[in-house]
């Protein structure tokens, strides 16, 4: 998605070789016009998959996920992050390790919001090692629903989480895949663009 | 907003006389079509106020706020919740007490995302005592920006936070104001509707 890549090049800040801050348009300040286009793009890429529910994680997954759900005309559910394990039979819960924050957190979804008949599309803002998506996909399994695919705004290709998921046969669509980055250059998969 | 009130009556769950769960369409599962209508409604109510930025708090404020920002064609910024005070001169931070969770948390916004020239509209999913909105409004003050108004999806009128804000001269627009509720009845301000 060219507009997204342009935003990353012009407004993203690479802090080291693995951290990209896109606070200016994606996960602190958000550009709603871009989010709408992102949602439209995901809905096009998954329109044949008869999605019945979009699943994401709070907080920065919500913006791209809700516009995707809007264009697919289905509900969205966001998993909630918790520090501690809770004992509640009405909730699906699983652990996710965050490499960025170097900590494990719990994600929870109320059982009633994913049905065994659901055809689920997972949407998230970032994919690196794939921990968050794997956690969400375990929740889809717990609910005995069908995971139809994964839509990612920015994939860190050099951390291989996306490719590992694709190897399992899962449909993973990323709007921008970064294969290499440094403070002066971001290399997207398929095409190389110099920073302005 | 009639559709919202109908959703509250049909899908909301009153846990006691002060807690209303609307997880089914507002803050766990979200109805994106309703959120779009909510965003359109807020944008109509504030279209003469020349808003330049929408401000909310993660996570459940994001959905109504981003559709409002979309229809107003301005960026949205969401304040992040933290457990602890951080020392960072690039960040505005203030304490908010949550009556629901009985705890104090910190909300933070990077200074660069609110400009002294900004005309800010605060959007949130709930307003009860008004603690979260007051916190956001302190951040607008710290940034020396202008607070133009507050848009709330569901106001708990019986907790008086909204009326207290209105008394200060602030424009507070709530799409549904609940003046009284119990497990078998929800009374909206201006009109009384029995639960189905």
Tab-separated table of C-alpha atoms in Angstrom:
chain	number	residue	atom	x	y	z
A	1	UNK	CA	0.000	0.000	0.000
A	2	UNK	CA	1.895	2.998	-1.326
A	3	UNK	CA	0.364	5.724	0.860
A	4	UNK	CA	1.192	3.757	3.988
A	5	UNK	CA	4.790	3.195	2.864
A	6	UNK	CA	5.128	6.900	2.162
A	7	UNK	CA	3.852	7.671	5.677
A	8	UNK	CA	6.360	5.234	7.164
A	9	UNK	CA	9.224	6.776	5.189
A	10	UNK	CA	8.253	10.372	5.901
A	11	UNK	CA	6.976	10.133	9.483
A	12	UNK	CA	8.347	6.924	10.998
A	13	UNK	CA	11.296	7.083	13.367
A	14	UNK	CA	13.708	4.150	13.512
A	15	UNK	CA	15.137	3.968	17.035
A	16	UNK	CA	17.523	1.113	16.387
A	17	UNK	CA	17.540	-1.793	13.960
A	18	UNK	CA	14.362	-3.295	15.371
A	19	UNK	CA	12.146	-0.506	16.767
A	20	UNK	CA	10.072	1.673	14.442
A	21	UNK	CA	7.988	4.415	15.993
A	22	UNK	CA	4.933	5.380	13.993
A	23	UNK	CA	3.270	7.368	16.782
A	24	UNK	CA	2.513	10.172	14.379
A	25	UNK	CA	-0.154	8.351	12.366
A	26	UNK	CA	-0.734	4.854	13.744
A	27	UNK	CA	-0.445	4.282	17.460
A	28	UNK	CA	-0.639	7.485	19.478
A	29	UNK	CA	-1.786	10.119	17.057
A	30	UNK	CA	-3.861	8.417	14.355
A	31	UNK	CA	-4.730	9.552	10.860
A	32	UNK	CA	-8.376	8.464	10.455
A	33	UNK	CA	-8.388	8.991	6.683
A	34	UNK	CA	-5.445	6.609	6.306
A	35	UNK	CA	-7.119	4.138	8.710
A	36	UNK	CA	-10.235	4.175	6.553
A	37	UNK	CA	-8.143	3.379	3.476
A	38	UNK	CA	-6.351	0.627	5.389
A	39	UNK	CA	-9.702	-0.834	6.435
A	40	UNK	CA	-10.953	-0.697	2.856
A	41	UNK	CA	-7.786	-2.420	1.609
A	42	UNK	CA	-8.084	-5.260	4.157
A	43	UNK	CA	-11.761	-5.671	3.361
A	44	UNK	CA	-10.871	-6.026	-0.337
A	45	UNK	CA	-8.163	-8.575	0.383
A	46	UNK	CA	-10.486	-10.711	2.539
A	47	UNK	CA	-13.851	-10.089	0.899
A	48	UNK	CA	-14.049	-13.626	-0.523
A	49	UNK	CA	-13.378	-15.218	2.855
A	50	UNK	CA	-16.871	-14.581	4.233
A	51	UNK	CA	-15.532	-13.049	7.441
A	52	UNK	CA	-18.070	-12.822	10.260
A	53	UNK	CA	-15.855	-11.225	12.935
A	54	UNK	CA	-12.714	-9.107	13.201
A	55	UNK	CA	-10.472	-9.788	16.211
A	56	UNK	CA	-7.700	-7.525	17.493
A	57	UNK	CA	-5.886	-6.494	20.718
A	58	UNK	CA	-6.198	-3.217	22.574
A	59	UNK	CA	-5.190	-0.476	22.110
A	60	UNK	CA	-3.415	0.228	18.827
A	61	UNK	CA	-5.052	-2.629	16.927
A	62	UNK	CA	-8.483	-1.062	17.371
A	63	UNK	CA	-8.185	1.725	14.780
A	64	UNK	CA	-7.251	-0.399	11.739
A	65	UNK	CA	-9.525	-3.229	12.924
A	66	UNK	CA	-12.645	-1.121	13.315
A	67	UNK	CA	-12.404	0.344	9.820
A	68	UNK	CA	-11.830	-3.158	8.410
A	69	UNK	CA	-14.907	-4.374	10.275
A	70	UNK	CA	-16.837	-1.342	9.065
A	71	UNK	CA	-16.085	-2.118	5.412
A	72	UNK	CA	-16.776	-5.838	5.910
A	73	UNK	CA	-19.952	-4.937	7.831
A	74	UNK	CA	-19.189	-7.308	10.723
A	75	UNK	CA	-18.569	-6.768	14.464
A	76	UNK	CA	-15.088	-6.343	15.898
A	77	UNK	CA	-13.914	-7.777	19.221
A	78	UNK	CA	-10.809	-6.506	20.932
A	79	UNK	CA	-8.902	-8.741	23.341
A	80	UNK	CA	-8.077	-7.037	26.614
A	81	UNK	CA	-4.591	-7.043	28.062
A	82	UNK	CA	-4.162	-7.992	31.706
A	83	UNK	CA	-1.114	-8.349	33.912
A	84	UNK	CA	-2.378	-11.377	35.780
A	85	UNK	CA	-4.061	-14.694	35.115
A	86	UNK	CA	-7.755	-14.598	35.950
A	87	UNK	CA	-9.942	-17.554	36.812
A	88	UNK	CA	-13.159	-17.079	34.923
A	89	UNK	CA	-14.894	-19.792	32.963
A	90	UNK	CA	-16.649	-17.193	30.811
A	91	UNK	CA	-13.357	-15.925	29.408
A	92	UNK	CA	-10.768	-17.252	26.946
A	93	UNK	CA	-7.292	-16.343	28.101
A	94	UNK	CA	-3.750	-16.956	26.897
A	95	UNK	CA	-0.246	-15.578	27.531
A	96	UNK	CA	1.582	-13.358	25.075
A	97	UNK	CA	5.228	-12.384	25.372
A	98	UNK	CA	6.113	-8.893	24.196
A	99	UNK	CA	9.660	-8.647	22.859
A	100	UNK	CA	9.402	-4.852	22.789
A	101	UNK	CA	8.413	-4.565	26.440
A	102	UNK	CA	10.213	-7.751	27.540
A	103	UNK	CA	7.237	-8.952	29.528
A	104	UNK	CA	4.448	-11.499	29.416
A	105	UNK	CA	0.852	-10.355	29.552
A	106	UNK	CA	-2.493	-12.107	29.390
A	107	UNK	CA	-5.031	-11.467	26.649
A	108	UNK	CA	-8.663	-12.205	27.356
A	109	UNK	CA	-11.864	-12.386	25.329
A	110	UNK	CA	-15.309	-13.092	26.776
A	111	UNK	CA	-16.452	-16.475	25.431
A	112	UNK	CA	-19.812	-15.132	24.266
A	113	UNK	CA	-18.173	-12.876	21.659
A	114	UNK	CA	-16.628	-15.633	19.539
A	115	UNK	CA	-18.942	-18.324	18.288
A	116	UNK	CA	-17.927	-21.741	16.844
A	117	UNK	CA	-19.574	-20.649	13.588
A	118	UNK	CA	-17.468	-17.494	13.333
A	119	UNK	CA	-15.034	-17.004	10.455
A	120	UNK	CA	-12.452	-14.771	12.095
A	121	UNK	CA	-10.070	-12.218	10.604
A	122	UNK	CA	-7.270	-11.074	12.938
A	123	UNK	CA	-6.105	-7.484	12.414
A	124	UNK	CA	-3.155	-5.858	14.167
A	125	UNK	CA	-0.985	-2.795	13.721
A	126	UNK	CA	2.383	-4.591	13.912
A	127	UNK	CA	3.695	-8.092	13.378
A	128	UNK	CA	7.258	-8.922	14.414
A	129	UNK	CA	7.898	-12.311	16.020
A	130	UNK	CA	4.195	-13.056	15.724
A	131	UNK	CA	3.514	-13.528	19.431
A	132	UNK	CA	0.348	-11.427	19.557
A	133	UNK	CA	-1.158	-13.004	16.434
A	134	UNK	CA	-0.345	-16.480	17.769
A	135	UNK	CA	-2.104	-15.598	21.024
A	136	UNK	CA	-5.183	-14.346	19.188
A	137	UNK	CA	-5.188	-17.443	17.010
A	138	UNK	CA	-5.122	-19.658	20.140
A	139	UNK	CA	-8.212	-17.813	21.330
A	140	UNK	CA	-9.921	-18.499	17.990
A	141	UNK	CA	-9.032	-22.193	18.478
A	142	UNK	CA	-10.382	-22.205	22.058
A	143	UNK	CA	-13.655	-20.840	20.695
A	144	UNK	CA	-13.641	-23.597	18.018
A	145	UNK	CA	-14.105	-20.856	15.423
A	146	UNK	CA	-12.339	-20.729	12.059
A	147	UNK	CA	-9.341	-18.451	11.524
A	148	UNK	CA	-9.623	-17.202	7.946
A	149	UNK	CA	-6.592	-14.930	7.869
A	150	UNK	CA	-4.475	-12.205	9.352
A	151	UNK	CA	-4.194	-8.575	8.238
A	152	UNK	CA	-1.194	-6.567	9.439
A	153	UNK	CA	-0.509	-2.882	8.880
A	154	UNK	CA	3.285	-3.055	9.279
A	155	UNK	CA	5.175	-6.351	9.248
A	156	UNK	CA	8.789	-6.480	10.376
A	157	UNK	CA	9.858	-9.013	7.772
A	158	UNK	CA	13.309	-9.347	9.304
A	159	UNK	CA	11.794	-10.872	12.462
A	160	UNK	CA	10.175	-13.660	10.419
A	161	UNK	CA	6.933	-14.001	12.422
A	162	UNK	CA	4.872	-13.395	9.283
A	163	UNK	CA	6.754	-15.909	7.161
A	164	UNK	CA	6.480	-18.539	9.889
A	165	UNK	CA	2.709	-18.033	9.968
A	166	UNK	CA	2.516	-18.214	6.159
A	167	UNK	CA	4.408	-21.533	6.226
A	168	UNK	CA	1.539	-23.016	8.251
A	169	UNK	CA	-0.772	-22.214	5.330
A	170	UNK	CA	-2.359	-19.196	6.976
A	171	UNK	CA	-3.308	-16.259	4.743
A	172	UNK	CA	-1.289	-13.313	6.079
A	173	UNK	CA	-1.721	-9.988	4.306
A	174	UNK	CA	0.594	-7.162	5.327
A	175	UNK	CA	0.214	-3.700	3.859
A	176	UNK	CA	3.915	-2.907	4.314
A	177	UNK	CA	6.667	-5.433	4.955
A	178	UNK	CA	9.973	-4.034	6.154
A	179	UNK	CA	12.889	-6.331	5.381
A	180	UNK	CA	15.601	-4.072	6.728
A	181	UNK	CA	15.744	-0.760	8.517
A	182	UNK	CA	18.208	1.645	10.039
A	183	UNK	CA	18.093	5.320	10.978
A	184	UNK	CA	18.730	6.366	7.367
A	185	UNK	CA	17.052	3.669	5.323
A	186	UNK	CA	13.938	1.503	5.297
A	187	UNK	CA	13.837	-1.336	2.806
A	188	UNK	CA	10.398	-2.678	1.973
A	189	UNK	CA	9.916	-6.145	0.555
A	190	UNK	CA	9.637	-6.069	-3.265
A	191	UNK	CA	10.772	-2.477	-3.587
A	192	UNK	CA	13.508	-0.396	-2.058
A	193	UNK	CA	12.739	3.166	-1.108
A	194	UNK	CA	15.257	5.645	0.213
A	195	UNK	CA	14.158	7.889	3.039
A	196	UNK	CA	13.511	11.494	1.981
B	1	UNK	CA	-29.598	9.357	19.628
B	2	UNK	CA	-32.425	6.842	19.327
B	3	UNK	CA	-30.489	3.905	17.863
B	4	UNK	CA	-27.934	4.111	20.659
B	5	UNK	CA	-30.653	4.214	23.322
B	6	UNK	CA	-32.321	1.190	21.726
B	7	UNK	CA	-28.978	-0.656	21.855
B	8	UNK	CA	-28.554	0.241	25.513
B	9	UNK	CA	-32.071	-0.948	26.345
B	10	UNK	CA	-31.818	-4.174	24.350
B	11	UNK	CA	-28.191	-5.164	24.909
B	12	UNK	CA	-26.950	-3.331	27.990
B	13	UNK	CA	-26.685	-5.167	31.293
B	14	UNK	CA	-27.171	-3.238	34.525
B	15	UNK	CA	-25.064	-4.895	37.227
B	16	UNK	CA	-26.187	-2.708	40.076
B	17	UNK	CA	-27.463	0.831	40.326
B	18	UNK	CA	-24.237	2.319	38.987
B	19	UNK	CA	-22.583	-0.171	36.602
B	20	UNK	CA	-23.846	-0.596	33.047
B	21	UNK	CA	-22.134	-3.157	30.842
B	22	UNK	CA	-22.319	-2.423	27.138
B	23	UNK	CA	-19.638	-4.939	26.137
B	24	UNK	CA	-21.833	-6.198	23.347
B	25	UNK	CA	-21.580	-3.134	21.136
B	26	UNK	CA	-19.320	-0.503	22.716
B	27	UNK	CA	-16.340	-1.644	24.743
B	28	UNK	CA	-15.377	-5.246	24.065
B	29	UNK	CA	-17.336	-6.246	21.020
B	30	UNK	CA	-17.962	-3.115	18.954
B	31	UNK	CA	-20.582	-2.426	16.302
B	32	UNK	CA	-18.675	-0.422	13.652
B	33	UNK	CA	-21.830	0.713	11.843
B	34	UNK	CA	-23.151	2.238	15.069
B	35	UNK	CA	-19.721	3.792	15.762
B	36	UNK	CA	-19.773	5.431	12.334
B	37	UNK	CA	-23.205	6.917	13.085
B	38	UNK	CA	-21.973	8.077	16.485
B	39	UNK	CA	-18.958	9.721	14.828
B	40	UNK	CA	-21.198	11.411	12.280
B	41	UNK	CA	-23.487	12.675	15.049
B	42	UNK	CA	-20.601	14.158	17.064
B	43	UNK	CA	-19.147	15.742	13.942
B	44	UNK	CA	-22.534	17.404	13.272
B	45	UNK	CA	-22.794	18.680	16.831
B	46	UNK	CA	-19.292	20.182	16.758
B	47	UNK	CA	-18.946	21.160	13.105
B	48	UNK	CA	-19.151	24.893	13.840
B	49	UNK	CA	-16.404	24.685	16.476
B	50	UNK	CA	-13.555	24.391	13.968
B	51	UNK	CA	-12.057	21.373	15.727
B	52	UNK	CA	-8.460	20.588	14.763
B	53	UNK	CA	-7.900	17.546	16.974
B	54	UNK	CA	-9.892	14.826	18.722
B	55	UNK	CA	-8.525	13.602	22.063
B	56	UNK	CA	-9.537	10.407	23.883
B	57	UNK	CA	-8.173	7.714	26.249
B	58	UNK	CA	-7.284	4.145	25.370
B	59	UNK	CA	-8.887	1.708	24.861
B	60	UNK	CA	-12.644	2.037	24.599
B	61	UNK	CA	-12.604	5.737	23.703
B	62	UNK	CA	-10.763	5.000	20.474
B	63	UNK	CA	-13.676	3.591	18.465
B	64	UNK	CA	-16.123	6.508	18.840
B	65	UNK	CA	-13.253	9.023	18.694
B	66	UNK	CA	-11.750	7.772	15.454
B	67	UNK	CA	-15.051	7.903	13.580
B	68	UNK	CA	-15.657	11.404	14.932
B	69	UNK	CA	-12.193	12.439	13.744
B	70	UNK	CA	-12.841	10.764	10.400
B	71	UNK	CA	-16.009	12.800	9.822
B	72	UNK	CA	-14.350	16.008	11.047
B	73	UNK	CA	-11.291	15.179	8.905
B	74	UNK	CA	-8.803	15.852	11.714
B	75	UNK	CA	-6.262	13.645	13.551
B	76	UNK	CA	-7.098	11.826	16.779
B	77	UNK	CA	-4.717	11.403	19.714
B	78	UNK	CA	-5.346	8.826	22.389
B	79	UNK	CA	-3.884	9.305	25.868
B	80	UNK	CA	-2.112	6.243	27.173
B	81	UNK	CA	-2.827	4.784	30.588
B	82	UNK	CA	0.098	3.985	32.858
B	83	UNK	CA	0.312	2.633	36.371
B	84	UNK	CA	3.217	4.803	37.419
B	85	UNK	CA	4.391	8.395	37.183
B	86	UNK	CA	7.049	8.857	34.532
B	87	UNK	CA	9.625	11.613	34.383
B	88	UNK	CA	9.743	12.751	30.786
B	89	UNK	CA	9.748	16.364	29.713
B	90	UNK	CA	8.360	15.416	26.298
B	91	UNK	CA	5.140	14.106	27.831
B	92	UNK	CA	2.072	15.678	29.464
B	93	UNK	CA	0.893	13.559	32.346
B	94	UNK	CA	-1.863	13.756	34.953
B	95	UNK	CA	-3.572	11.440	37.457
B	96	UNK	CA	-7.075	10.104	36.979
B	97	UNK	CA	-9.056	8.250	39.629
B	98	UNK	CA	-11.320	5.477	38.373
B	99	UNK	CA	-14.383	4.982	40.585
B	100	UNK	CA	-15.210	1.753	38.742
B	101	UNK	CA	-11.801	0.192	39.368
B	102	UNK	CA	-11.131	2.089	42.603
B	103	UNK	CA	-7.615	3.004	41.530
B	104	UNK	CA	-5.606	5.949	40.308
B	105	UNK	CA	-3.795	5.746	36.983
B	106	UNK	CA	-1.691	8.163	34.973
B	107	UNK	CA	-2.673	9.359	31.517
B	108	UNK	CA	0.044	10.587	29.190
B	109	UNK	CA	0.192	12.356	25.846
B	110	UNK	CA	3.394	13.200	23.971
B	111	UNK	CA	3.736	16.984	23.922
B	112	UNK	CA	4.296	17.115	20.166
B	113	UNK	CA	0.781	15.852	19.450
B	114	UNK	CA	-1.098	18.780	20.977
B	115	UNK	CA	-0.206	22.224	19.728
B	116	UNK	CA	-1.106	25.573	21.380
B	117	UNK	CA	-3.085	26.385	18.223
B	118	UNK	CA	-5.196	23.230	18.501
B	119	UNK	CA	-8.950	23.438	19.059
B	120	UNK	CA	-9.564	20.171	20.861
B	121	UNK	CA	-12.677	18.004	21.086
B	122	UNK	CA	-12.586	15.346	23.825
B	123	UNK	CA	-14.508	12.145	23.038
B	124	UNK	CA	-15.077	9.273	25.446
B	125	UNK	CA	-17.350	6.259	25.717
B	126	UNK	CA	-18.600	6.950	29.271
B	127	UNK	CA	-18.898	9.907	31.583
B	128	UNK	CA	-19.799	9.344	35.225
B	129	UNK	CA	-18.045	11.472	37.846
B	130	UNK	CA	-16.098	13.138	35.051
B	131	UNK	CA	-12.614	12.147	36.247
B	132	UNK	CA	-11.304	11.016	32.851
B	133	UNK	CA	-12.626	14.086	31.006
B	134	UNK	CA	-11.165	16.355	33.688
B	135	UNK	CA	-7.799	14.641	33.265
B	136	UNK	CA	-7.903	15.063	29.496
B	137	UNK	CA	-8.910	18.683	29.891
B	138	UNK	CA	-5.914	19.286	32.198
B	139	UNK	CA	-3.704	17.919	29.420
B	140	UNK	CA	-5.302	20.332	26.940
B	141	UNK	CA	-4.509	23.139	29.425
B	142	UNK	CA	-0.895	21.972	29.833
B	143	UNK	CA	-0.540	22.142	26.046
B	144	UNK	CA	-2.042	25.676	26.104
B	145	UNK	CA	-4.528	24.479	23.500
B	146	UNK	CA	-8.218	25.382	23.478
B	147	UNK	CA	-10.837	22.895	24.692
B	148	UNK	CA	-13.871	23.374	22.450
B	149	UNK	CA	-16.110	20.696	23.871
B	150	UNK	CA	-16.713	17.165	25.055
B	151	UNK	CA	-18.640	14.400	23.294
B	152	UNK	CA	-19.783	11.420	25.360
B	153	UNK	CA	-21.490	8.271	24.114
B	154	UNK	CA	-23.193	7.346	27.411
B	155	UNK	CA	-23.444	9.772	30.321
B	156	UNK	CA	-24.481	8.547	33.742
B	157	UNK	CA	-26.530	11.596	34.596
B	158	UNK	CA	-27.103	10.416	38.157
B	159	UNK	CA	-23.366	10.781	38.899
B	160	UNK	CA	-23.472	14.474	37.916
B	161	UNK	CA	-20.017	14.715	36.286
B	162	UNK	CA	-21.550	15.996	33.060
B	163	UNK	CA	-23.686	18.636	34.757
B	164	UNK	CA	-20.707	19.830	36.778
B	165	UNK	CA	-18.721	20.274	33.553
B	166	UNK	CA	-21.642	22.095	31.909
B	167	UNK	CA	-21.808	24.505	34.856
B	168	UNK	CA	-18.278	25.649	34.002
B	169	UNK	CA	-19.567	26.741	30.593
B	170	UNK	CA	-18.111	23.787	28.729
B	171	UNK	CA	-20.100	22.396	25.794
B	172	UNK	CA	-20.816	18.768	26.729
B	173	UNK	CA	-22.800	16.706	24.241
B	174	UNK	CA	-23.909	13.245	25.338
B	175	UNK	CA	-25.726	10.925	22.956
B	176	UNK	CA	-27.551	9.158	25.783
B	177	UNK	CA	-27.937	10.436	29.342
B	178	UNK	CA	-29.100	7.918	31.902
B	179	UNK	CA	-30.761	9.547	34.903
B	180	UNK	CA	-31.681	6.347	36.696
B	181	UNK	CA	-31.120	2.662	36.167
B	182	UNK	CA	-31.796	-0.669	37.769
B	183	UNK	CA	-31.872	-4.254	36.511
B	184	UNK	CA	-35.354	-3.803	35.074
B	185	UNK	CA	-35.465	-0.182	34.019
B	186	UNK	CA	-33.265	2.468	32.411
B	187	UNK	CA	-34.539	6.036	32.483
B	188	UNK	CA	-33.020	8.395	29.938
B	189	UNK	CA	-33.042	12.139	30.434
B	190	UNK	CA	-35.979	13.788	28.603
B	191	UNK	CA	-37.743	10.532	27.824
B	192	UNK	CA	-38.501	7.403	29.808
B	193	UNK	CA	-38.165	4.070	28.079
B	194	UNK	CA	-39.062	0.730	29.606
B	195	UNK	CA	-36.721	-2.168	28.973
B	196	UNK	CA	-38.159	-4.728	26.522
